[in-house]
Short mmCIF file of C-alpha atoms in Angstrom, two decimals:
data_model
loop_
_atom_site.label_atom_id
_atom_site.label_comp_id
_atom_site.label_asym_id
_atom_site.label_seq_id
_atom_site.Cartn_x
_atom_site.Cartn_y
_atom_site.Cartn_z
CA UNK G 1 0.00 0.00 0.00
CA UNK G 2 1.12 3.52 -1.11
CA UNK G 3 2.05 6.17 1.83
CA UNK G 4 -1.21 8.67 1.57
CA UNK G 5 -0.96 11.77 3.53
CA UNK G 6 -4.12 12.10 5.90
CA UNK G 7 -5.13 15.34 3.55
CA UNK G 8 -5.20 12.98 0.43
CA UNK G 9 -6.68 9.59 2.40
CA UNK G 10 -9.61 11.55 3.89
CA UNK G 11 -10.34 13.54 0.50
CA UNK G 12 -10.59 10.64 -1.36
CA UNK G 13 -12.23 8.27 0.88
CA UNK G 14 -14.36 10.82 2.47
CA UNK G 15 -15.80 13.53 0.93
CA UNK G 16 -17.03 14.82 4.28
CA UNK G 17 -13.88 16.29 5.71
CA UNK G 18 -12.78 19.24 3.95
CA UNK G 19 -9.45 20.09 2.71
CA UNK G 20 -9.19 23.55 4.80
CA UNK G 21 -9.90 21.32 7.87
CA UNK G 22 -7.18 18.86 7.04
CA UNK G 23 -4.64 21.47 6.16
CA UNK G 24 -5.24 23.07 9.49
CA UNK G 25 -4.17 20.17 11.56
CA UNK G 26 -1.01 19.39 9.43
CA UNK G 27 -0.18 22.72 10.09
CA UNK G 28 -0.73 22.62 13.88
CA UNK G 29 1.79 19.66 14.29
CA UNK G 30 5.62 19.80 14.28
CA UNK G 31 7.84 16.87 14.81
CA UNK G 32 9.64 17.57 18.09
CA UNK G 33 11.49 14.54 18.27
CA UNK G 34 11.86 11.07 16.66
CA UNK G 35 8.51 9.35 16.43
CA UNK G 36 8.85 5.61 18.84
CA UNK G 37 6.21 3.50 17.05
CA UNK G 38 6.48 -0.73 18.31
CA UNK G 39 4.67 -3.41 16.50
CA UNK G 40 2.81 -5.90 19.34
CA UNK G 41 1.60 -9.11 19.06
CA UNK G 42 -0.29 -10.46 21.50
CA UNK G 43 0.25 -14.68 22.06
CA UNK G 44 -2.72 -15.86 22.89
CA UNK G 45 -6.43 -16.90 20.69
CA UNK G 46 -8.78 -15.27 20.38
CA UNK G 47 -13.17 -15.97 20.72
CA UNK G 48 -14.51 -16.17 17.19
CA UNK G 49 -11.54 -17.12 15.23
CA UNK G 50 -10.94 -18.92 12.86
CA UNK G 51 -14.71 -19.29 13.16
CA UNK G 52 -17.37 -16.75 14.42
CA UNK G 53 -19.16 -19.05 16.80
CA UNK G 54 -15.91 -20.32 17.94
CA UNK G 55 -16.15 -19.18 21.77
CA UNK G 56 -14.18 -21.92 23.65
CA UNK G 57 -11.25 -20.05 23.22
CA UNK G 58 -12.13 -18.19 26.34
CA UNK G 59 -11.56 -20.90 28.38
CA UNK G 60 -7.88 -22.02 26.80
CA UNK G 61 -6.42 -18.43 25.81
CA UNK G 62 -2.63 -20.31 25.29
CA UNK G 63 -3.89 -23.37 23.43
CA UNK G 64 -2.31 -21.99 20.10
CA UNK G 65 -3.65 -23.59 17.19
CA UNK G 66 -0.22 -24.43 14.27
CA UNK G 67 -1.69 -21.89 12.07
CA UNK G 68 -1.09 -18.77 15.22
CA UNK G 69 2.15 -20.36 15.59
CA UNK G 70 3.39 -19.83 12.03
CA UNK G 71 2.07 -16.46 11.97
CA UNK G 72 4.22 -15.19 14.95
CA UNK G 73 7.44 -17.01 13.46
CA UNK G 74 6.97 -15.60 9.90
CA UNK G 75 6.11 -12.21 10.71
CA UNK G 76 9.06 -12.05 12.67
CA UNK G 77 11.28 -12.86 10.23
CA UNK G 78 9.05 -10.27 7.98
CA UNK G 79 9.70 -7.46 10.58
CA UNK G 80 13.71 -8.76 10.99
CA UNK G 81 14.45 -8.55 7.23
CA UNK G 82 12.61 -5.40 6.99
CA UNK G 83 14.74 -3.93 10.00
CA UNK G 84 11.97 -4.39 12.13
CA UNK G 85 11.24 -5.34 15.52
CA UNK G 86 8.11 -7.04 17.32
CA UNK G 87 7.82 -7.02 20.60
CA UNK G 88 5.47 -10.29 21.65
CA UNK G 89 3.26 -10.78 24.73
CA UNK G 90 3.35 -14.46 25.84
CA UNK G 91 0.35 -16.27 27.54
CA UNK G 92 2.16 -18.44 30.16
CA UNK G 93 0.20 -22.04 28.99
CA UNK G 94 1.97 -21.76 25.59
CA UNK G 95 4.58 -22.87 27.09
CA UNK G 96 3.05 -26.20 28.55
CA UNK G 97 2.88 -27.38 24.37
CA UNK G 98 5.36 -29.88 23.43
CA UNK G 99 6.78 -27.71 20.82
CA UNK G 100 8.22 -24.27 21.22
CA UNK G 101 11.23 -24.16 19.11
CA UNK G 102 8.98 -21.53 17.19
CA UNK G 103 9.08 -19.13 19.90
CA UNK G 104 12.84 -19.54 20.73
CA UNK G 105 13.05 -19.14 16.83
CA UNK G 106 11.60 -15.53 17.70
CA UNK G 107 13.52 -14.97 20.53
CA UNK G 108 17.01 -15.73 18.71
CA UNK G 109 15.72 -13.54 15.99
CA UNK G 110 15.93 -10.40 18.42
CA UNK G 111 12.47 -9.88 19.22
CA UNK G 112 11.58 -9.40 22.83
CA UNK G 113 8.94 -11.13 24.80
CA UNK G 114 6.76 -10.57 27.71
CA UNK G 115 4.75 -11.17 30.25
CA UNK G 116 1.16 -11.49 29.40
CA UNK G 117 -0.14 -13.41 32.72
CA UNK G 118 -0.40 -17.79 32.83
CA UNK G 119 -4.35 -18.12 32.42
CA UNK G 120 -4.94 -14.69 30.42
CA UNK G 121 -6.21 -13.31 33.56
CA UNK G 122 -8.26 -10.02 34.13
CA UNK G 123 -5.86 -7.82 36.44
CA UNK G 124 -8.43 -5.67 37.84
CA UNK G 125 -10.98 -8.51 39.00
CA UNK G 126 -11.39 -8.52 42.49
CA UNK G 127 -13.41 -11.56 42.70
CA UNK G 128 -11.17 -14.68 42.04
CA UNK G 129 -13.63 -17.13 40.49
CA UNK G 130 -14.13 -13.58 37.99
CA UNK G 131 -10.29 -13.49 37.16
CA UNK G 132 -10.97 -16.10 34.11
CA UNK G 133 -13.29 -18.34 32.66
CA UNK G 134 -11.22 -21.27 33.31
CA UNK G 135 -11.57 -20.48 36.96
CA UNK G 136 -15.37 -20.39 36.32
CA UNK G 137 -15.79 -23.74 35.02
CA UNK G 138 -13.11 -25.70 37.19
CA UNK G 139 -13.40 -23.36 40.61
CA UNK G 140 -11.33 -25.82 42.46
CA UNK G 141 -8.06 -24.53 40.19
CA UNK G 142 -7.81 -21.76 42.58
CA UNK G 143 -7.06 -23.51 45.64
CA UNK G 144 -9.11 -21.06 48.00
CA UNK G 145 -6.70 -18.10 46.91
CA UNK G 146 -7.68 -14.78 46.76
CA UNK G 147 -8.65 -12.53 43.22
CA UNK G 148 -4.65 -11.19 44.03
CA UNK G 149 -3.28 -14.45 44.79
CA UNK G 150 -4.08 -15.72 41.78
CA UNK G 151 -3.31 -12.20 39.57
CA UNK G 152 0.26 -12.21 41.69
CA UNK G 153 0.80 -16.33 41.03
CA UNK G 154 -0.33 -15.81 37.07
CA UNK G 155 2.29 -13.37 36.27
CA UNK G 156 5.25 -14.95 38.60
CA UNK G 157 4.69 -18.32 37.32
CA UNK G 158 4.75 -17.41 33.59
CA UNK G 159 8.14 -15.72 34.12
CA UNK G 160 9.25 -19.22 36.00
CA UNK G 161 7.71 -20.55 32.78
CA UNK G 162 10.08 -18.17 30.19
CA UNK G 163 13.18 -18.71 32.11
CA UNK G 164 12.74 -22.12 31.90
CA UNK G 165 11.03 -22.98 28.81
CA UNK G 166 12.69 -20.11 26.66
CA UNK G 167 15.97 -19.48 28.76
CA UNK G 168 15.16 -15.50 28.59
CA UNK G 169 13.55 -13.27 31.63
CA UNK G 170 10.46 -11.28 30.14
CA UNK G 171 10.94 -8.06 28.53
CA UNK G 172 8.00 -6.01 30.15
CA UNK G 173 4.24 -6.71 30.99
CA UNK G 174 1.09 -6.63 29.13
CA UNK G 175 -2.43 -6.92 30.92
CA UNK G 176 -4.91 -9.32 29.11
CA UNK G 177 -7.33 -6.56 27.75
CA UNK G 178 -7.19 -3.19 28.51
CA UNK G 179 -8.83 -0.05 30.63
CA UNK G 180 -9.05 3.08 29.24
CA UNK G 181 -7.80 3.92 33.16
CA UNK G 182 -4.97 1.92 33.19
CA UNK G 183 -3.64 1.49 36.50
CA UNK G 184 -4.58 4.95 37.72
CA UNK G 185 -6.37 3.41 40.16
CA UNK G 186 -4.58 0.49 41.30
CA UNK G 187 -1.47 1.10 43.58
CA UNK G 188 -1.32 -1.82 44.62
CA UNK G 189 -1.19 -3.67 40.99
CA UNK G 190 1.19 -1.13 40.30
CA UNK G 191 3.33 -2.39 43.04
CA UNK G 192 2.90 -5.49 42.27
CA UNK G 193 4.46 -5.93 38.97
CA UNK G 194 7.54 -3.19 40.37
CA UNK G 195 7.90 -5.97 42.92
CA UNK G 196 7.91 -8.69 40.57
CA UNK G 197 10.71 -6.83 38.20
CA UNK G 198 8.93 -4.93 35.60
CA UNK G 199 9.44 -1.63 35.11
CA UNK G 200 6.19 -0.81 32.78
CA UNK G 201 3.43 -1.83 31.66
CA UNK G 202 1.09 -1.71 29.03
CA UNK G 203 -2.31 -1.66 30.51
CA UNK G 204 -4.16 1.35 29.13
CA UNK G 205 -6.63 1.38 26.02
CA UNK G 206 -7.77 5.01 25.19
CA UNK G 207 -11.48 5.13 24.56
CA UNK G 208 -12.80 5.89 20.97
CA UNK G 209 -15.72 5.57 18.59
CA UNK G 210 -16.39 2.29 16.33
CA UNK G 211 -17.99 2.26 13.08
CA UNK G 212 -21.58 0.03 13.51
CA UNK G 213 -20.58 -4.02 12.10
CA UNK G 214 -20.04 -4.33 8.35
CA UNK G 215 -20.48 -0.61 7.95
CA UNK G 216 -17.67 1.52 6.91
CA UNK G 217 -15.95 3.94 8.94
CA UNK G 218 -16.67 7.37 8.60
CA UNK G 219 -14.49 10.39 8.64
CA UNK G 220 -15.75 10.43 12.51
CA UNK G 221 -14.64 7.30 13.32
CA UNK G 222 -11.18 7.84 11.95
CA UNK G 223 -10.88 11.20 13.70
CA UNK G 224 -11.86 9.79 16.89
CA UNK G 225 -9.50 7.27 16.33
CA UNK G 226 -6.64 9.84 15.75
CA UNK G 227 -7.67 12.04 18.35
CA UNK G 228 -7.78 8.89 21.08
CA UNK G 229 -3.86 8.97 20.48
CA UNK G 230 -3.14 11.48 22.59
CA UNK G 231 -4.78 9.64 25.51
CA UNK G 232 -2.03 6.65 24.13
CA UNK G 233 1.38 8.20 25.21
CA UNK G 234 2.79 6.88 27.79
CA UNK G 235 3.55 8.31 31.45
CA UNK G 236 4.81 7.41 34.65
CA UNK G 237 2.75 6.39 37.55
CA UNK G 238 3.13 8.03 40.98
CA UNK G 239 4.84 4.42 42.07
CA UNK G 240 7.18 5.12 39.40
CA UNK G 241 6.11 2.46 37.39
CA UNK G 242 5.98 3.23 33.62
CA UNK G 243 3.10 2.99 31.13
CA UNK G 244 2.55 2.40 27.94
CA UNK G 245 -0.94 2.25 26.59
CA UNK G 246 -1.95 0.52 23.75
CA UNK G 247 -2.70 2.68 20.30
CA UNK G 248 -6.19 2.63 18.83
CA UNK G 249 -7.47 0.36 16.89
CA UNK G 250 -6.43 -2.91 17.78
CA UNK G 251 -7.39 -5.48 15.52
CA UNK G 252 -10.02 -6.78 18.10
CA UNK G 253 -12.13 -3.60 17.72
CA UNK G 254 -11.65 -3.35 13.93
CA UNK G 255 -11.97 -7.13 12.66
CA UNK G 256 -13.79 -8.71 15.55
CA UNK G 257 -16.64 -5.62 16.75
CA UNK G 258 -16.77 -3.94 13.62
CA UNK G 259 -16.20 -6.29 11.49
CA UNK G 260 -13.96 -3.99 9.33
CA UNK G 261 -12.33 -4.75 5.76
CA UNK G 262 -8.84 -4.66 5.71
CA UNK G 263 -8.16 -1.86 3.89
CA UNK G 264 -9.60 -0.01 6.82
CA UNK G 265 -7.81 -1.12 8.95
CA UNK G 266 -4.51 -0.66 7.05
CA UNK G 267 -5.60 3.03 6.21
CA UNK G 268 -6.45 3.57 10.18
CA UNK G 269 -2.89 2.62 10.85
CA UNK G 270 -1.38 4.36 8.48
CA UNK G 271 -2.88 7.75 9.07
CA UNK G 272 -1.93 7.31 12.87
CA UNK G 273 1.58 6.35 12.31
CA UNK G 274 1.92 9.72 9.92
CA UNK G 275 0.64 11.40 13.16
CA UNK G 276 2.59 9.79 15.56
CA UNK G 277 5.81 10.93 12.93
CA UNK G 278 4.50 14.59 12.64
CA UNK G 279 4.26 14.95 16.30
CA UNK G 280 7.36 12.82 17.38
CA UNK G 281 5.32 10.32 19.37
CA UNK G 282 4.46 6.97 20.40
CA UNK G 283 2.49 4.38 18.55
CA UNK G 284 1.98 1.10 19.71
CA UNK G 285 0.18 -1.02 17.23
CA UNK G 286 -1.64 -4.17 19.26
CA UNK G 287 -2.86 -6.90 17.16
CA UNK G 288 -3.17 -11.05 17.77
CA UNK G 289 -1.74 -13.29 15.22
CA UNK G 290 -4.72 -15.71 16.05
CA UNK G 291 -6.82 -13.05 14.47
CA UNK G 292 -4.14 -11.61 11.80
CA UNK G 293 -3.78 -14.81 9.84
CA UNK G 294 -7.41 -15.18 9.55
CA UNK G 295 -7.56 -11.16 8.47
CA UNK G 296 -4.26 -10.03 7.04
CA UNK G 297 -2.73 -13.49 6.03
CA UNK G 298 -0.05 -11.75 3.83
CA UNK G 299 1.57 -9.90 6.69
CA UNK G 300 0.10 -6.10 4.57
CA UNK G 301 0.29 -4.50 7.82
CA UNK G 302 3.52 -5.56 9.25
CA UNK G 303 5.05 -4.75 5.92
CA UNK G 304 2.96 -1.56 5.76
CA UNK G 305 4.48 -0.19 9.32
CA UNK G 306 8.25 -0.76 8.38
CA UNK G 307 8.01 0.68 5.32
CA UNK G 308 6.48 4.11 6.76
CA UNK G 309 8.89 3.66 9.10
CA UNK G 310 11.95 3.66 6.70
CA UNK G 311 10.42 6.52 4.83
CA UNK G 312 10.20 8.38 7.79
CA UNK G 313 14.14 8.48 7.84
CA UNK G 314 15.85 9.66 11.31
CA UNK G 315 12.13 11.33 11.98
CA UNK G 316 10.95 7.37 13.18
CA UNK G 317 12.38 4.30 14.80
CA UNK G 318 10.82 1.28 15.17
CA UNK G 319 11.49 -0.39 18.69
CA UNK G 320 11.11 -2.72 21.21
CA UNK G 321 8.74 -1.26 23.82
CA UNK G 322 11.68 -0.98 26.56
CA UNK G 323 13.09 1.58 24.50
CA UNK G 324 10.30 3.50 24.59
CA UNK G 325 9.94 2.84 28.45
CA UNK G 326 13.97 4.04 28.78
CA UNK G 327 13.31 7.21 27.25
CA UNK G 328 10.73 8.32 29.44
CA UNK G 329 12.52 6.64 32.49
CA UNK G 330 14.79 8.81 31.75
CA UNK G 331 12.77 12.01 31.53
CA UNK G 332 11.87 11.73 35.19
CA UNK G 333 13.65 13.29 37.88
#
């Protein structure tokens, strides 16, 4: 796919948004410094892939199925020709399958990996039978602990899993799903993960609007979409714990609620990656190679974010996310 300028993607796709308009925000933006923008794949499946009623999923977020697997391996090889980086999230039950040579194929390619919880379990549950479906169906997997217990055992037992499974410590953590809070609230999660080593996080997921299923997005939803961006730079908790949200629109949101076409999708990310350049800042693409192989078998968007990248020149890097977490480390006091 060409580079289109958001002037010439929204005048041709969308006669609503005027030219004057358009002009007016390229002029209020100014690169201030070199644009961070981190490709993430999330290792786990996801409910209604490869098949729309397919729900059970839920229940077994690291069974990967062989076709997830080859995804992950081949788009990292994709992003390492292309001078590219991915940064994956690992559910910790991947790592109970009797093959993994994939993912320490990724690994030894360069890419980092982190932690994305054992059981794919919801961080901000306070209930423990509510902290995953698996713990709805088969209560007597939690052993009587409590909704933190199990949070605090999820994410310490996946990095026992990594280091020995993978031979590598986990390069950051990644909630399963997303608030468009964060942690803001939560001093004591943020604690947690500072006292289980991680320095940052990616928890947050800015709120914006979603075109209705099988309906095209509208200038509105793309704006909203751009605007929600500035909600998806990351910051430093009180606790001194270091987030970095996740960029608008994941592929859940465009594929799976809206049931977008690709080109959509590739035009939404393209049009907030010429942002992110223009303003020198962050974009963290989150996707799910469960979903991505079903949507985008060809890898169009991986290939699609490099190359904007390498036009960008020395105005864009593309990194791991602990890069992006070192320069703002660094901007604190």
């Amino acid at each position: 796919m060409s580079s289109l300028s958001r002037r010439a993607f929204l005048s041709a796709s969308v006669a609503a948004v005027s030219v004057s308009r358009m002009s007016a925000l390229q002029a209020a933006v100014k690169p201030v410094r070199k644009a961070q923008i981190t490709i993430t794949f999330d290792l786990e499946m996801s409910r209604m892939y490869p098949r729309k009623e397919m729900l059970e999923w839920d229940y077994q977020k690291g069974n990967l199925n062989q076709e997830t697997k080859a995804y992950s391996l081949k788009a990292a090889q994709i992003a390492k020709e292309l001078g590219g980086v991915i940064h994956f999230f690992c559910v910790g039950r991947v790592l109970e399958q009797k093959d993994v040579q994939w993912l320490k194929s990724i690994s030894e390619l360069g890419h980092p990996i982190g932690n994305h919880t054992y059981d794919h379990v919801n961080v901000w549950a306070t209930e423990p039978e509510k902290t995953q479906f698996r713990f709805q169906r088969s209560p007597w997997l939690l052993g009587g602990k409590t909704a933190a217990q199990v949070i605090q055992n999820n994410i310490r037992i996946t990095t026992e899993a990594m280091q020995q499974r993978l031979g590598i410590k986990p390069d950051g953590f990644r909630t399963p799903g997303g608030s468009s809070a964060g942690l803001d609230q939560r001093e004591d999660l943020q604690k947690l993960l500072l006292a289980e080593g991680f320095p940052w996080v990616s928890s947050k997921y800015p709120r914006h609007k979603y075109s209705p299923p099988d309906v095209a997005p509208g200038v509105e939803v793309y704006e909203s979409i751009l605007s929600a961006q500035q909600s998806a730079q990351p910051y430093v908790y009180p606790t001194g714990l270091i987030e970095i949200p996740m960029s608008p629109i994941s592929d859940v949101g465009a594929f799976r609620t809206s049931h977008w076409k690709r080109k959509y999708f590739l035009k939404s990310v393209e049009l907030c990656i010429q942002q992110a350049i223009e303003r020198g800042e962050v974009f963290d693409f989150l996707c799910h190679p469960s979903i991505m192989y079903v949507e985008d078998p060809h890898f169009e968007t991986v290939k699609l974010i490099c190359q904007l990248v390498q036009q960008a020149g020395d105005r864009a890097e593309l990194v791991g996310m602990s890069e992006i977490a070192r320069r703002y480390g660094e901007q604190q006091p």
